Short mmCIF file of C-alpha atoms in Angstrom, two decimals:
data_model
loop_
_atom_site.label_atom_id
_atom_site.label_comp_id
_atom_site.label_asym_id
_atom_site.label_seq_id
_atom_site.Cartn_x
_atom_site.Cartn_y
_atom_site.Cartn_z
CA MET A 1 -1.44 10.22 -37.73
CA GLY A 2 1.31 11.85 -38.33
CA LEU A 3 0.92 14.32 -36.11
CA SER A 4 3.85 16.48 -34.89
CA ARG A 5 5.21 17.16 -31.28
CA ASP A 6 3.79 20.58 -31.12
CA GLU A 7 0.04 19.02 -32.69
CA VAL A 8 0.24 16.62 -29.94
CA MET A 9 1.17 18.75 -27.27
CA GLY A 10 -1.73 21.09 -28.78
CA ARG A 11 -4.19 18.21 -28.21
CA VAL A 12 -2.62 17.32 -24.74
CA GLU A 13 -3.74 20.76 -23.77
CA GLU A 14 -6.98 20.75 -24.88
CA VAL A 15 -7.70 17.30 -22.96
CA LEU A 16 -6.13 18.38 -19.79
CA VAL A 17 -8.18 21.85 -19.84
CA ASP A 18 -11.56 20.11 -20.55
CA ALA A 19 -10.83 17.37 -18.04
CA LEU A 20 -9.01 19.34 -15.16
CA GLY A 21 -10.81 22.57 -15.76
CA VAL A 22 -7.33 24.39 -15.85
CA ASP A 23 -6.57 27.60 -17.70
CA PRO A 24 -4.54 26.63 -21.16
CA GLU A 25 -1.69 28.77 -19.83
CA GLU A 26 -1.12 26.20 -16.93
CA VAL A 27 -0.76 23.69 -18.99
CA THR A 28 3.27 23.89 -19.38
CA GLN A 29 5.18 21.34 -20.41
CA SER A 30 6.86 20.62 -16.85
CA ALA A 31 3.56 21.07 -15.16
CA THR A 32 2.87 18.21 -13.00
CA LEU A 33 -0.50 17.31 -12.93
CA THR A 34 -1.43 16.69 -9.32
CA GLU A 35 0.22 18.90 -7.64
CA ASP A 36 0.44 21.85 -10.56
CA LEU A 37 -2.91 21.49 -12.21
CA GLY A 38 -4.58 19.59 -9.37
CA ALA A 39 -5.52 16.12 -10.59
CA GLU A 40 -7.50 13.44 -8.25
CA SER A 41 -7.56 10.09 -8.93
CA ILE A 42 -10.87 9.85 -11.18
CA ASP A 43 -9.03 12.68 -13.17
CA PHE A 44 -6.13 10.26 -14.33
CA LEU A 45 -8.99 7.69 -16.03
CA ASP A 46 -10.73 11.05 -17.62
CA ILE A 47 -7.33 11.54 -18.96
CA VAL A 48 -7.17 8.32 -20.09
CA PHE A 49 -10.68 7.73 -22.05
CA ARG A 50 -10.20 11.45 -23.41
CA LEU A 51 -6.41 10.40 -24.79
CA GLU A 52 -8.11 7.35 -26.11
CA LYS A 53 -10.82 9.35 -28.25
CA THR A 54 -8.31 12.50 -28.97
CA PHE A 55 -5.89 9.95 -30.60
CA GLU A 56 -7.49 7.02 -31.48
CA ILE A 57 -5.48 4.98 -29.44
CA LYS A 58 -6.18 2.34 -27.10
CA ILE A 59 -4.09 2.72 -23.20
CA SER A 60 -4.46 -0.25 -21.60
CA LYS A 61 -4.35 -0.68 -17.62
CA GLY A 62 -1.18 1.02 -16.33
CA GLU A 63 0.59 1.59 -18.77
CA LEU A 64 0.45 5.34 -18.92
CA PHE A 65 0.34 5.58 -14.93
CA PRO A 66 1.31 2.30 -13.75
CA ASP A 67 -0.82 2.38 -10.43
CA ASP A 68 0.04 -1.54 -9.57
CA ILE A 69 3.46 -1.11 -9.18
CA LEU A 70 3.47 1.71 -7.26
CA SER A 71 1.36 0.01 -5.15
CA ASN A 72 3.25 -3.46 -4.76
CA PRO A 73 4.22 -3.00 -0.94
CA ASP A 74 7.44 -5.33 -2.05
CA ASN A 75 9.05 -2.16 -4.02
CA VAL A 76 8.79 0.49 -1.28
CA VAL A 77 10.92 0.45 1.99
CA ASP A 78 10.96 3.14 4.49
CA GLY A 79 8.74 5.27 2.38
CA LYS A 80 11.32 5.53 -0.82
CA MET A 81 11.35 3.03 -4.02
CA THR A 82 13.55 0.00 -3.93
CA ALA A 83 16.51 -0.51 -6.78
CA GLU A 84 13.94 -3.27 -8.22
CA GLY A 85 10.73 -1.21 -8.10
CA LEU A 86 12.59 1.88 -9.68
CA ALA A 87 14.30 -0.41 -11.92
CA SER A 88 10.60 -2.04 -13.12
CA LEU A 89 9.13 1.74 -12.96
CA LYS A 90 11.50 2.73 -15.31
CA SER A 91 11.60 -0.07 -17.62
CA SER A 92 7.52 0.84 -17.22
CA MET A 93 7.59 4.31 -18.15
CA PRO A 94 10.08 5.02 -20.92
CA HIS A 95 7.93 8.27 -21.49
CA ALA A 96 9.04 10.28 -18.00
CA ASP A 97 12.16 11.93 -16.98
CA PHE A 98 13.42 10.14 -14.15
CA SER A 99 16.75 12.51 -13.39
CA GLU A 100 15.60 14.50 -10.50
CA PHE A 101 13.54 11.19 -9.20
CA GLU A 102 16.47 8.46 -9.20
CA ALA A 103 18.13 11.03 -6.90
CA ASN A 104 15.44 10.28 -4.32
CA PRO A 105 13.06 8.26 -4.81
CA ASP A 106 10.43 8.93 -2.26
CA VAL A 107 7.03 7.09 -3.06
CA SER A 108 5.63 10.66 -1.78
CA LYS A 109 7.81 12.25 -4.70
CA VAL A 110 6.60 9.94 -7.15
CA SER A 111 3.53 12.16 -8.33
CA ASP A 112 6.13 14.32 -9.22
CA LEU A 113 7.15 11.64 -12.24
CA PHE A 114 3.71 12.75 -13.95
CA THR A 115 3.99 16.04 -15.54
CA VAL A 116 2.20 17.28 -19.01
CA ASN A 117 5.37 16.32 -21.30
CA THR A 118 5.26 12.87 -19.74
CA ILE A 119 1.93 12.54 -21.28
CA VAL A 120 3.09 14.23 -24.85
CA ASN A 121 6.36 11.45 -24.75
CA TYR A 122 3.58 8.96 -24.03
CA VAL A 123 1.68 9.45 -26.89
CA GLU A 124 4.14 10.52 -29.09
CA ASN A 125 5.75 6.96 -28.73
CA LYS A 126 1.98 5.56 -29.06
CA LEU A 127 1.47 6.86 -32.75
CA ASN A 128 4.38 6.15 -33.33
CA THR A 129 4.54 2.18 -32.16
CA ALA A 130 1.48 2.33 -34.51
CA ASN A 131 2.33 4.13 -37.71
CA ALA A 132 5.38 1.63 -37.77
CA ALA A 133 3.19 -1.60 -37.25
CA MET B 1 -37.76 9.11 1.07
CA ARG B 2 -36.53 7.20 -1.92
CA TRP B 3 -34.06 9.24 -4.14
CA ILE B 4 -35.51 8.58 -7.77
CA TRP B 5 -35.61 11.60 -10.02
CA ILE B 6 -37.03 9.41 -12.99
CA ASP B 7 -40.54 8.14 -13.73
CA LYS B 8 -39.55 5.52 -16.39
CA PHE B 9 -37.18 3.89 -18.69
CA CYS B 10 -38.56 4.02 -22.10
CA GLU B 11 -35.35 3.12 -24.50
CA PHE B 12 -32.68 0.55 -23.82
CA GLU B 13 -29.67 -0.42 -25.72
CA SER B 14 -27.36 -2.45 -24.00
CA GLY B 15 -24.12 -1.11 -23.76
CA VAL B 16 -24.54 2.02 -25.69
CA ARG B 17 -28.02 4.02 -25.20
CA GLY B 18 -30.54 4.54 -22.71
CA VAL B 19 -33.60 7.23 -22.46
CA ALA B 20 -35.53 8.10 -19.35
CA VAL B 21 -38.05 10.65 -19.05
CA LYS B 22 -39.41 12.55 -15.47
CA ASN B 23 -42.54 14.90 -15.44
CA VAL B 24 -42.12 17.74 -13.82
CA SER B 25 -45.22 18.04 -11.41
CA LEU B 26 -46.48 21.07 -8.95
CA ALA B 27 -47.33 18.75 -6.83
CA GLU B 28 -43.34 18.40 -6.12
CA GLU B 29 -42.64 19.51 -2.66
CA LEU B 30 -39.46 21.36 -3.66
CA LEU B 31 -41.01 23.24 -5.95
CA LYS B 32 -42.80 25.24 -3.33
CA ASP B 33 -39.06 26.80 -2.47
CA HIS B 34 -37.76 26.69 -5.80
CA PHE B 35 -38.40 29.67 -6.28
CA PRO B 36 -41.08 31.08 -4.04
CA GLY B 37 -43.60 32.33 -7.19
CA TYR B 38 -41.48 30.80 -9.74
CA PRO B 39 -41.33 26.65 -9.37
CA VAL B 40 -38.66 25.36 -12.11
CA PHE B 41 -37.32 21.85 -11.29
CA PRO B 42 -33.60 22.69 -9.91
CA PRO B 43 -30.83 21.95 -13.00
CA THR B 44 -29.10 19.88 -9.67
CA LEU B 45 -31.65 17.26 -10.13
CA MET B 46 -31.22 17.14 -13.91
CA ILE B 47 -27.78 16.27 -12.82
CA GLU B 48 -29.02 13.61 -10.79
CA GLY B 49 -31.61 12.38 -13.12
CA MET B 50 -28.79 12.00 -15.74
CA ALA B 51 -26.86 10.08 -12.97
CA GLN B 52 -29.36 7.85 -12.78
CA THR B 53 -30.06 7.43 -16.45
CA ALA B 54 -26.65 7.17 -17.14
CA GLY B 55 -25.79 4.68 -14.24
CA ILE B 56 -28.57 1.85 -14.90
CA LEU B 57 -26.98 1.46 -18.41
CA VAL B 58 -23.19 1.54 -17.01
CA GLY B 59 -24.66 -1.04 -14.58
CA GLN B 60 -25.95 -3.30 -17.08
CA ALA B 61 -23.05 -3.01 -19.17
CA ARG B 62 -21.44 -4.69 -16.36
CA GLY B 63 -24.39 -6.89 -14.93
CA PHE B 64 -24.85 -5.27 -11.98
CA ARG B 65 -22.00 -7.18 -10.76
CA GLU B 66 -20.98 -3.92 -9.04
CA ASN B 67 -22.12 -0.50 -7.61
CA VAL B 68 -21.68 2.42 -10.20
CA ILE B 69 -21.10 5.56 -8.07
CA LEU B 70 -20.91 8.85 -9.29
CA ALA B 71 -17.24 9.95 -9.76
CA LYS B 72 -17.06 13.26 -11.70
CA ILE B 73 -19.38 15.88 -13.24
CA ARG B 74 -16.80 16.48 -16.64
CA ASN B 75 -19.79 19.17 -17.74
CA ALA B 76 -22.48 20.12 -16.88
CA SER B 77 -24.94 23.10 -18.62
CA PHE B 78 -28.00 24.13 -19.44
CA ASP B 79 -29.91 26.95 -21.39
CA ASP B 80 -33.14 26.66 -20.21
CA TYR B 81 -35.52 26.04 -17.24
CA ALA B 82 -38.14 23.01 -16.43
CA HIS B 83 -41.28 24.37 -15.20
CA PRO B 84 -44.27 22.32 -13.81
CA GLY B 85 -46.12 20.50 -16.80
CA ASP B 86 -42.87 19.85 -18.64
CA GLN B 87 -41.60 16.20 -19.98
CA ILE B 88 -38.01 15.97 -19.51
CA ARG B 89 -36.06 13.16 -21.42
CA TYR B 90 -32.51 12.57 -20.50
CA GLU B 91 -30.76 10.57 -23.45
CA ALA B 92 -26.98 9.34 -22.18
CA ASN B 93 -24.82 7.17 -24.38
CA ILE B 94 -21.61 5.18 -22.96
CA ASP B 95 -18.61 7.35 -24.50
CA SER B 96 -15.56 4.76 -23.04
CA ILE B 97 -16.24 2.03 -19.85
CA ASP B 98 -12.96 -0.10 -18.59
CA GLU B 99 -12.73 -2.27 -15.65
CA HIS B 100 -12.23 0.79 -13.34
CA ALA B 101 -14.58 3.27 -14.37
CA ALA B 102 -17.20 4.45 -17.43
CA ALA B 103 -17.70 7.90 -19.02
CA THR B 104 -20.90 8.89 -20.39
CA SER B 105 -22.32 11.83 -22.51
CA GLY B 106 -26.03 13.22 -22.16
CA GLU B 107 -28.33 15.29 -23.44
CA ILE B 108 -31.67 16.64 -21.60
CA PHE B 109 -34.91 17.93 -23.82
CA ILE B 110 -38.03 19.36 -23.09
CA VAL B 111 -40.57 16.91 -24.51
CA THR B 112 -42.08 19.24 -26.62
CA GLN B 113 -45.29 16.89 -27.91
CA GLN B 114 -46.89 15.26 -24.65
CA ALA B 115 -46.52 11.57 -25.06
CA THR B 116 -49.60 9.87 -26.21
CA PRO B 117 -50.71 6.42 -27.51
CA ASP B 118 -49.93 6.71 -30.60
CA ARG B 119 -46.07 9.03 -30.38
CA GLU B 120 -44.20 6.88 -31.59
CA THR B 121 -46.22 6.80 -35.03
CA SER B 122 -47.48 10.09 -35.11
CA PRO B 123 -46.40 12.13 -38.40
CA ASP B 124 -45.83 15.54 -37.56
CA ARG B 125 -43.13 14.12 -34.64
CA GLU B 126 -40.15 14.92 -37.09
CA ALA B 127 -41.62 18.37 -36.93
CA THR B 128 -41.46 19.05 -33.39
CA PRO B 129 -38.35 18.36 -31.56
CA ASP B 130 -37.69 17.75 -28.73
CA ARG B 131 -35.90 21.07 -27.30
CA LYS B 132 -32.53 20.86 -26.15
CA ILE B 133 -31.97 22.76 -22.53
CA GLY B 134 -28.95 20.80 -21.34
CA GLN B 135 -25.81 18.38 -21.93
CA VAL B 136 -24.63 16.82 -18.57
CA ASP B 137 -21.33 14.13 -19.05
CA LEU B 138 -20.46 11.94 -16.20
CA MET B 139 -17.89 9.73 -15.25
CA PHE B 140 -18.82 7.08 -12.59
CA SER B 141 -16.88 4.14 -10.69
CA HIS B 142 -17.00 0.50 -10.27
CA VAL B 143 -17.09 0.10 -6.71
CA ASN B 144 -17.09 -4.03 -5.88
CA GLU B 145 -15.86 -5.56 -2.40
CA ARG B 146 -12.44 -5.87 -3.55
CA ASN B 147 -12.29 -1.83 -3.87
CA ALA B 148 -14.58 -0.19 -1.82
CA PRO B 149 -13.33 2.20 0.48
CA GLU B 150 -14.33 1.46 4.03
CA GLY B 151 -17.44 2.68 5.44
CA LEU B 152 -19.30 1.64 2.09
CA PRO B 153 -22.35 -0.59 2.97
CA GLU B 154 -21.27 -4.55 1.36
CA HIS B 155 -24.03 -5.31 -0.31
CA ASN B 156 -25.55 -3.46 -3.56
CA PHE B 157 -27.14 -0.10 -2.34
CA VAL B 158 -27.25 1.29 -5.81
CA PHE B 159 -29.45 -0.92 -7.71
CA THR B 160 -31.79 -1.62 -4.88
CA PRO B 161 -35.07 -3.90 -5.89
CA GLU B 162 -36.94 -0.73 -6.19
CA PHE B 163 -35.12 1.10 -8.78
CA MET B 164 -34.42 -2.12 -10.63
CA ARG B 165 -38.46 -2.31 -11.24
CA LEU B 166 -37.72 0.81 -13.43
CA PHE B 167 -35.77 -0.76 -15.54
CA GLU B 168 -37.59 -4.36 -16.01
CA ALA B 169 -40.36 -1.94 -16.92
CA ILE B 170 -39.34 -1.32 -20.07
CA GLY B 171 -39.86 -4.09 -21.49
CA SER B 172 -43.63 -4.12 -20.78
CA SER B 173 -44.04 -0.41 -21.90
CA GLY B 174 -46.53 -0.20 -24.96
CA ASN B 175 -44.45 2.15 -26.61
CA ALA B 176 -41.04 1.70 -25.18
CA SER B 177 -38.33 0.15 -27.73
CA HIS B 178 -35.60 -2.00 -26.65
CA GLY B 179 -32.48 -2.88 -27.71
CA ASP B 180 -30.65 -6.35 -26.63
CA ARG B 181 -30.83 -6.47 -23.02
CA SER B 182 -28.97 -9.45 -22.64
#
């Protein structure tokens, strides 16, 4: 599917409006899913299902939202992510912007990594990989 | 009181689609209050009816190994009422399913021609399509002993023997069609 970034963004916006009941204007690139758009845990699964349908892709468990890394107690010490934990999180989430989180890898801030932009990046990468294959 | 809001499961295609019906009766206590002088079946209970239709479909798709819990109402819209004497038909389809959850979409109809023994073969059935009155799309979580939140009972409290009898009755119903149930 040869979609431009704007087209991907447009469809992601539709997915989030439907899944979270938010207004289209709330879905900005930097909006965080949990804090700004009010997503709860079941909504993340809903978003994955809707992205799969919308873009005709298959999203494996933990691929978009790697909850297994976050829930592994070895990756967290005193409420902060360990260097190893951060490294594995970064390598599994090339679609996220870590610039702020790296400076202060407090686990309570981890939800800030999940922005609208993170999803758009993920979908773009996924579609490009599929096209190249 | 047992909370069962479907009367009969009538069509079933494993992992794909399920159809159930519910007859609305003036004898139902709740219609006395909903509303006084104007009895209509509450749409909230149609959401529950769809959740039971879709829930049994999702549960069967995973071999009834887990409790299937309604986790989210993705969409619920209603265009008309269901009155005493009406037969409500719930048609549920599985849109997505994985190891954590399932998404279903469902249409709600009022059966325009009451069921008769020859309804399936009646030549004018096509001419009088059932009237769609609502759309209810849902999400379910699969809950098992590994991921159950504290306080939930360990046994399977959703698919009780009483509820399962509805499902088991499909095969014995004269005019029901059913797909692969393995």
